Amino acid sequence: MKRSLITILSLLSLRADIVYESGNLIEFFGGTAPESAYDNWVSHVTEGIASDGYNDYGPEWLDVQTNGFGHHKILSEFSQTLVYWETILSQFVNGDTTLVDSLLQDSLDSFFYELVIFEDTTLNKTFHLLREQIDTSFVDENQIAIPEDDVIGSFRNSWGLYIINPNASREQVLIQVPHPCDDFIAPYIAMDLFLEIDAFGFMINGTGR
């Protein structure tokens, strides 16, 4: 009986569940957030160099682009996964966290996404995040001679980060960042704008371009 109970509990622990975190959203996004499952989200973005010398990826101390860091899963136009994601995102925007969590539980083994209720203790605001879990088998060494700048973990699907401000004063405003690596300053400016104007939504690509 005890063995059966342990087995059931173990199986349940493998399922997605709403994650509750507190701290500073800016630090989770681009800094240090020890209260979160991982931090400096921008550093974990899937990378790849389209053409040597074509883009300015910014200073090496910020991030050195590395082919093979992370994986971007491309979906076909008529993929049922896109239909499923449309449902997830619609309910996410509507604030139905229970349904979103249930949908993510049913797809955890292939989506690797989780719903996070993030309490920003600096701004005294609550945000809802759709966040992909990182795969620590991906390692970005950046500057080889400086082990301290290594980044452990990237994404397996790289479908982006989505943030909703449920009590936003500007409910019609969404901020989008399509090129987080190629336009290396854009993520930080966009996040500042999102918070400064109290916008409703924020979305950023999970791949460099």
PDB file of C-alpha atoms in Angstrom:
ATOM      1  CA  MET A   1       0.000   0.000   0.000  1.00  0.00           C
ATOM      2  CA  LYS A   2       2.776   2.413   0.944  1.00  0.00           C
ATOM      3  CA  ARG A   3       4.702   1.522  -2.216  1.00  0.00           C
ATOM      4  CA  SER A   4       1.619   2.255  -4.347  1.00  0.00           C
ATOM      5  CA  LEU A   5       1.135   5.605  -2.625  1.00  0.00           C
ATOM      6  CA  ILE A   6       4.767   6.553  -3.207  1.00  0.00           C
ATOM      7  CA  THR A   7       4.448   5.613  -6.874  1.00  0.00           C
ATOM      8  CA  ILE A   8       1.339   7.774  -7.282  1.00  0.00           C
ATOM      9  CA  LEU A   9       2.997  10.732  -5.571  1.00  0.00           C
ATOM     10  CA  SER A  10       6.084  10.325  -7.749  1.00  0.00           C
ATOM     11  CA  LEU A  11       3.981  10.378 -10.908  1.00  0.00           C
ATOM     12  CA  LEU A  12       2.134  13.472  -9.741  1.00  0.00           C
ATOM     13  CA  SER A  13       5.412  15.250  -9.058  1.00  0.00           C
ATOM     14  CA  LEU A  14       6.353  14.841 -12.720  1.00  0.00           C
ATOM     15  CA  ARG A  15       3.319  16.825 -13.830  1.00  0.00           C
ATOM     16  CA  ALA A  16       3.379  20.567 -14.342  1.00  0.00           C
ATOM     17  CA  ASP A  17       1.898  22.645 -11.577  1.00  0.00           C
ATOM     18  CA  ILE A  18       1.432  26.346 -11.047  1.00  0.00           C
ATOM     19  CA  VAL A  19       4.754  27.739  -9.846  1.00  0.00           C
ATOM     20  CA  TYR A  20       4.729  30.556  -7.300  1.00  0.00           C
ATOM     21  CA  GLU A  21       7.780  32.806  -7.154  1.00  0.00           C
ATOM     22  CA  SER A  22       8.618  36.181  -5.679  1.00  0.00           C
ATOM     23  CA  GLY A  23      11.391  38.652  -6.289  1.00  0.00           C
ATOM     24  CA  ASN A  24      12.194  41.241  -8.927  1.00  0.00           C
ATOM     25  CA  LEU A  25      10.877  40.651 -12.459  1.00  0.00           C
ATOM     26  CA  ILE A  26      13.673  42.688 -14.030  1.00  0.00           C
ATOM     27  CA  GLU A  27      16.270  40.557 -12.254  1.00  0.00           C
ATOM     28  CA  PHE A  28      14.610  37.312 -13.374  1.00  0.00           C
ATOM     29  CA  PHE A  29      14.578  38.641 -16.913  1.00  0.00           C
ATOM     30  CA  GLY A  30      18.113  39.973 -17.139  1.00  0.00           C
ATOM     31  CA  GLY A  31      19.925  39.691 -13.836  1.00  0.00           C
ATOM     32  CA  THR A  32      20.163  37.605 -10.684  1.00  0.00           C
ATOM     33  CA  ALA A  33      17.043  36.157  -9.058  1.00  0.00           C
ATOM     34  CA  PRO A  34      17.932  33.432  -6.544  1.00  0.00           C
ATOM     35  CA  GLU A  35      14.259  32.918  -5.645  1.00  0.00           C
ATOM     36  CA  SER A  36      13.438  31.730  -9.184  1.00  0.00           C
ATOM     37  CA  ALA A  37      14.000  28.326 -10.793  1.00  0.00           C
ATOM     38  CA  TYR A  38      16.495  30.093 -13.046  1.00  0.00           C
ATOM     39  CA  ASP A  39      17.334  33.715 -13.779  1.00  0.00           C
ATOM     40  CA  ASN A  40      18.771  36.024 -16.445  1.00  0.00           C
ATOM     41  CA  TRP A  41      16.198  34.661 -18.899  1.00  0.00           C
ATOM     42  CA  VAL A  42      17.760  36.524 -21.827  1.00  0.00           C
ATOM     43  CA  SER A  43      21.037  34.627 -21.416  1.00  0.00           C
ATOM     44  CA  HIS A  44      19.255  31.293 -21.997  1.00  0.00           C
ATOM     45  CA  VAL A  45      17.789  32.261 -25.388  1.00  0.00           C
ATOM     46  CA  THR A  46      18.569  29.788 -28.180  1.00  0.00           C
ATOM     47  CA  GLU A  47      21.454  31.131 -30.253  1.00  0.00           C
ATOM     48  CA  GLY A  48      22.777  30.732 -33.770  1.00  0.00           C
ATOM     49  CA  ILE A  49      24.910  32.731 -36.178  1.00  0.00           C
ATOM     50  CA  ALA A  50      23.107  33.218 -39.491  1.00  0.00           C
ATOM     51  CA  SER A  51      26.138  34.691 -41.252  1.00  0.00           C
ATOM     52  CA  ASP A  52      29.524  35.616 -39.789  1.00  0.00           C
ATOM     53  CA  GLY A  53      29.923  39.373 -39.495  1.00  0.00           C
ATOM     54  CA  TYR A  54      26.374  40.107 -40.634  1.00  0.00           C
ATOM     55  CA  ASN A  55      24.840  41.074 -37.283  1.00  0.00           C
ATOM     56  CA  ASP A  56      26.159  43.008 -34.310  1.00  0.00           C
ATOM     57  CA  TYR A  57      25.388  40.835 -31.307  1.00  0.00           C
ATOM     58  CA  GLY A  58      26.767  43.327 -28.838  1.00  0.00           C
ATOM     59  CA  PRO A  59      29.822  43.226 -26.567  1.00  0.00           C
ATOM     60  CA  GLU A  60      31.368  39.875 -25.691  1.00  0.00           C
ATOM     61  CA  TRP A  61      30.973  40.563 -21.985  1.00  0.00           C
ATOM     62  CA  LEU A  62      27.213  40.529 -22.545  1.00  0.00           C
ATOM     63  CA  ASP A  63      26.918  37.374 -24.643  1.00  0.00           C
ATOM     64  CA  VAL A  64      28.941  35.524 -27.259  1.00  0.00           C
ATOM     65  CA  GLN A  65      26.703  33.869 -29.853  1.00  0.00           C
ATOM     66  CA  THR A  66      27.125  30.096 -30.017  1.00  0.00           C
ATOM     67  CA  ASN A  67      25.766  27.758 -32.666  1.00  0.00           C
ATOM     68  CA  GLY A  68      24.027  24.804 -31.038  1.00  0.00           C
ATOM     69  CA  PHE A  69      23.103  26.521 -27.775  1.00  0.00           C
ATOM     70  CA  GLY A  70      19.451  25.546 -27.441  1.00  0.00           C
ATOM     71  CA  HIS A  71      17.050  24.132 -30.001  1.00  0.00           C
ATOM     72  CA  HIS A  72      14.294  25.901 -31.923  1.00  0.00           C
ATOM     73  CA  LYS A  73      11.436  23.587 -32.809  1.00  0.00           C
ATOM     74  CA  ILE A  74       9.655  24.863 -35.914  1.00  0.00           C
ATOM     75  CA  LEU A  75       5.974  24.003 -36.276  1.00  0.00           C
ATOM     76  CA  SER A  76       4.207  23.607 -39.595  1.00  0.00           C
ATOM     77  CA  GLU A  77       1.415  25.991 -40.505  1.00  0.00           C
ATOM     78  CA  PHE A  78      -1.309  23.402 -39.955  1.00  0.00           C
ATOM     79  CA  SER A  79       0.178  21.770 -36.860  1.00  0.00           C
ATOM     80  CA  GLN A  80      -2.315  20.728 -34.194  1.00  0.00           C
ATOM     81  CA  THR A  81       0.216  22.005 -31.684  1.00  0.00           C
ATOM     82  CA  LEU A  82      -0.476  25.540 -32.924  1.00  0.00           C
ATOM     83  CA  VAL A  83      -4.189  24.987 -32.381  1.00  0.00           C
ATOM     84  CA  TYR A  84      -3.488  23.749 -28.859  1.00  0.00           C
ATOM     85  CA  TRP A  85      -1.249  26.744 -28.151  1.00  0.00           C
ATOM     86  CA  GLU A  86      -3.934  29.107 -29.393  1.00  0.00           C
ATOM     87  CA  THR A  87      -6.200  27.721 -26.682  1.00  0.00           C
ATOM     88  CA  ILE A  88      -3.481  28.040 -24.042  1.00  0.00           C
ATOM     89  CA  LEU A  89      -2.688  31.637 -24.955  1.00  0.00           C
ATOM     90  CA  SER A  90      -6.343  32.653 -25.203  1.00  0.00           C
ATOM     91  CA  GLN A  91      -7.043  31.371 -21.707  1.00  0.00           C
ATOM     92  CA  PHE A  92      -3.770  32.856 -20.456  1.00  0.00           C
ATOM     93  CA  VAL A  93      -4.861  36.295 -21.661  1.00  0.00           C
ATOM     94  CA  ASN A  94      -8.292  35.742 -20.095  1.00  0.00           C
ATOM     95  CA  GLY A  95      -6.670  34.980 -16.751  1.00  0.00           C
ATOM     96  CA  ASP A  96      -7.937  31.405 -16.402  1.00  0.00           C
ATOM     97  CA  THR A  97      -4.842  30.092 -14.639  1.00  0.00           C
ATOM     98  CA  THR A  98      -6.527  26.831 -13.613  1.00  0.00           C
ATOM     99  CA  LEU A  99      -7.327  25.858 -17.199  1.00  0.00           C
ATOM    100  CA  VAL A 100      -3.940  27.003 -18.480  1.00  0.00           C
ATOM    101  CA  ASP A 101      -2.217  24.895 -15.849  1.00  0.00           C
ATOM    102  CA  SER A 102      -4.335  21.877 -16.799  1.00  0.00           C
ATOM    103  CA  LEU A 103      -3.493  22.285 -20.495  1.00  0.00           C
ATOM    104  CA  LEU A 104       0.204  22.585 -19.691  1.00  0.00           C
ATOM    105  CA  GLN A 105       0.075  19.479 -17.504  1.00  0.00           C
ATOM    106  CA  ASP A 106      -1.265  17.488 -20.434  1.00  0.00           C
ATOM    107  CA  SER A 107       1.607  18.649 -22.647  1.00  0.00           C
ATOM    108  CA  LEU A 108       4.544  18.901 -20.236  1.00  0.00           C
ATOM    109  CA  ASP A 109       6.530  16.087 -21.857  1.00  0.00           C
ATOM    110  CA  SER A 110       6.632  17.877 -25.218  1.00  0.00           C
ATOM    111  CA  PHE A 111       6.130  21.587 -24.457  1.00  0.00           C
ATOM    112  CA  PHE A 112       8.243  21.908 -21.276  1.00  0.00           C
ATOM    113  CA  TYR A 113       6.277  25.035 -20.324  1.00  0.00           C
ATOM    114  CA  GLU A 114       4.989  26.023 -16.905  1.00  0.00           C
ATOM    115  CA  LEU A 115       2.687  28.700 -15.538  1.00  0.00           C
ATOM    116  CA  VAL A 116       4.329  31.007 -13.020  1.00  0.00           C
ATOM    117  CA  ILE A 117       2.555  33.414 -10.681  1.00  0.00           C
ATOM    118  CA  PHE A 118       5.301  35.940  -9.999  1.00  0.00           C
ATOM    119  CA  GLU A 119       5.005  38.372  -7.105  1.00  0.00           C
ATOM    120  CA  ASP A 120       7.274  41.351  -7.731  1.00  0.00           C
ATOM    121  CA  THR A 121       8.163  42.495  -4.235  1.00  0.00           C
ATOM    122  CA  THR A 122       9.816  45.663  -5.555  1.00  0.00           C
ATOM    123  CA  LEU A 123       6.832  46.888  -7.557  1.00  0.00           C
ATOM    124  CA  ASN A 124       4.200  45.225  -5.355  1.00  0.00           C
ATOM    125  CA  LYS A 125       2.599  43.726  -8.448  1.00  0.00           C
ATOM    126  CA  THR A 126       1.669  40.217  -9.519  1.00  0.00           C
ATOM    127  CA  PHE A 127       2.497  38.935 -13.004  1.00  0.00           C
ATOM    128  CA  HIS A 128       1.517  35.737 -14.808  1.00  0.00           C
ATOM    129  CA  LEU A 129       4.267  34.068 -16.850  1.00  0.00           C
ATOM    130  CA  LEU A 130       4.286  31.307 -19.441  1.00  0.00           C
ATOM    131  CA  ARG A 131       7.874  30.124 -19.136  1.00  0.00           C
ATOM    132  CA  GLU A 132       9.785  27.277 -20.728  1.00  0.00           C
ATOM    133  CA  GLN A 133      11.860  25.102 -18.435  1.00  0.00           C
ATOM    134  CA  ILE A 134      15.556  25.036 -19.272  1.00  0.00           C
ATOM    135  CA  ASP A 135      17.495  21.970 -20.390  1.00  0.00           C
ATOM    136  CA  THR A 136      20.847  21.980 -18.579  1.00  0.00           C
ATOM    137  CA  SER A 137      22.477  19.759 -21.205  1.00  0.00           C
ATOM    138  CA  PHE A 138      22.973  22.944 -23.245  1.00  0.00           C
ATOM    139  CA  VAL A 139      26.051  24.930 -22.203  1.00  0.00           C
ATOM    140  CA  ASP A 140      27.152  28.308 -23.554  1.00  0.00           C
ATOM    141  CA  GLU A 141      30.805  28.932 -22.673  1.00  0.00           C
ATOM    142  CA  ASN A 142      30.786  32.489 -24.067  1.00  0.00           C
ATOM    143  CA  GLN A 143      34.354  33.753 -23.525  1.00  0.00           C
ATOM    144  CA  ILE A 144      36.351  30.524 -23.182  1.00  0.00           C
ATOM    145  CA  ALA A 145      38.973  32.044 -20.885  1.00  0.00           C
ATOM    146  CA  ILE A 146      36.341  33.284 -18.418  1.00  0.00           C
ATOM    147  CA  PRO A 147      34.486  30.341 -16.844  1.00  0.00           C
ATOM    148  CA  GLU A 148      32.398  32.719 -14.735  1.00  0.00           C
ATOM    149  CA  ASP A 149      30.420  33.813 -17.801  1.00  0.00           C
ATOM    150  CA  ASP A 150      29.291  30.283 -18.721  1.00  0.00           C
ATOM    151  CA  VAL A 151      25.527  29.877 -19.081  1.00  0.00           C
ATOM    152  CA  ILE A 152      24.063  26.503 -18.125  1.00  0.00           C
ATOM    153  CA  GLY A 153      20.767  25.647 -19.768  1.00  0.00           C
ATOM    154  CA  SER A 154      18.765  26.680 -22.801  1.00  0.00           C
ATOM    155  CA  PHE A 155      15.422  25.781 -24.363  1.00  0.00           C
ATOM    156  CA  ARG A 156      14.224  22.700 -26.254  1.00  0.00           C
ATOM    157  CA  ASN A 157      11.380  24.417 -28.109  1.00  0.00           C
ATOM    158  CA  SER A 158      12.271  28.103 -27.750  1.00  0.00           C
ATOM    159  CA  TRP A 159       8.741  29.403 -28.264  1.00  0.00           C
ATOM    160  CA  GLY A 160       9.284  32.471 -26.126  1.00  0.00           C
ATOM    161  CA  LEU A 161       8.350  34.025 -22.810  1.00  0.00           C
ATOM    162  CA  TYR A 162       4.889  35.488 -22.231  1.00  0.00           C
ATOM    163  CA  ILE A 163       3.967  37.822 -19.371  1.00  0.00           C
ATOM    164  CA  ILE A 164       0.561  39.182 -18.414  1.00  0.00           C
ATOM    165  CA  ASN A 165       0.006  42.055 -16.006  1.00  0.00           C
ATOM    166  CA  PRO A 166      -3.558  41.226 -14.865  1.00  0.00           C
ATOM    167  CA  ASN A 167      -4.098  44.596 -13.160  1.00  0.00           C
ATOM    168  CA  ALA A 168      -2.558  46.753 -15.884  1.00  0.00           C
ATOM    169  CA  SER A 169      -3.766  50.321 -16.319  1.00  0.00           C
ATOM    170  CA  ARG A 170      -3.157  50.066 -20.092  1.00  0.00           C
ATOM    171  CA  GLU A 171      -5.101  46.922 -20.940  1.00  0.00           C
ATOM    172  CA  GLN A 172      -4.778  47.352 -24.717  1.00  0.00           C
ATOM    173  CA  VAL A 173      -0.977  47.606 -24.832  1.00  0.00           C
ATOM    174  CA  LEU A 174       1.239  44.617 -25.682  1.00  0.00           C
ATOM    175  CA  ILE A 175       5.026  44.790 -25.984  1.00  0.00           C
ATOM    176  CA  GLN A 176       6.737  42.392 -28.416  1.00  0.00           C
ATOM    177  CA  VAL A 177      10.457  41.650 -28.835  1.00  0.00           C
ATOM    178  CA  PRO A 178      11.191  39.604 -31.993  1.00  0.00           C
ATOM    179  CA  HIS A 179      15.032  39.670 -32.027  1.00  0.00           C
ATOM    180  CA  PRO A 180      16.432  39.293 -28.492  1.00  0.00           C
ATOM    181  CA  CYS A 181      20.008  38.523 -29.611  1.00  0.00           C
ATOM    182  CA  ASP A 182      20.388  40.293 -32.959  1.00  0.00           C
ATOM    183  CA  ASP A 183      18.929  43.479 -31.448  1.00  0.00           C
ATOM    184  CA  PHE A 184      20.722  42.925 -28.182  1.00  0.00           C
ATOM    185  CA  ILE A 185      19.541  46.113 -26.444  1.00  0.00           C
ATOM    186  CA  ALA A 186      15.877  45.563 -27.321  1.00  0.00           C
ATOM    187  CA  PRO A 187      14.930  43.105 -24.532  1.00  0.00           C
ATOM    188  CA  TYR A 188      16.012  45.452 -21.751  1.00  0.00           C
ATOM    189  CA  ILE A 189      14.409  48.547 -23.281  1.00  0.00           C
ATOM    190  CA  ALA A 190      11.201  46.604 -23.919  1.00  0.00           C
ATOM    191  CA  MET A 191      11.013  45.298 -20.353  1.00  0.00           C
ATOM    192  CA  ASP A 192      11.561  48.793 -18.945  1.00  0.00           C
ATOM    193  CA  LEU A 193       8.810  50.105 -21.233  1.00  0.00           C
ATOM    194  CA  PHE A 194       6.433  47.307 -20.224  1.00  0.00           C
ATOM    195  CA  LEU A 195       6.822  48.133 -16.546  1.00  0.00           C
ATOM    196  CA  GLU A 196       7.036  51.913 -16.913  1.00  0.00           C
ATOM    197  CA  ILE A 197       3.758  52.314 -18.804  1.00  0.00           C
ATOM    198  CA  ASP A 198       1.992  49.518 -16.882  1.00  0.00           C
ATOM    199  CA  ALA A 199       1.184  47.587 -20.076  1.00  0.00           C
ATOM    200  CA  PHE A 200      -0.971  44.458 -20.158  1.00  0.00           C
ATOM    201  CA  GLY A 201       1.226  42.017 -22.055  1.00  0.00           C
ATOM    202  CA  PHE A 202       4.854  41.264 -22.874  1.00  0.00           C
ATOM    203  CA  MET A 203       6.142  38.646 -25.310  1.00  0.00           C
ATOM    204  CA  ILE A 204       9.675  37.884 -26.448  1.00  0.00           C
ATOM    205  CA  ASN A 205      11.112  35.304 -28.838  1.00  0.00           C
ATOM    206  CA  GLY A 206      12.953  32.334 -27.387  1.00  0.00           C
ATOM    207  CA  THR A 207      15.457  32.344 -30.265  1.00  0.00           C
ATOM    208  CA  GLY A 208      17.947  35.018 -31.262  1.00  0.00           C
ATOM    209  CA  ARG A 209      16.155  35.847 -34.501  1.00  0.00           C
TER     210      ARG A 209
END
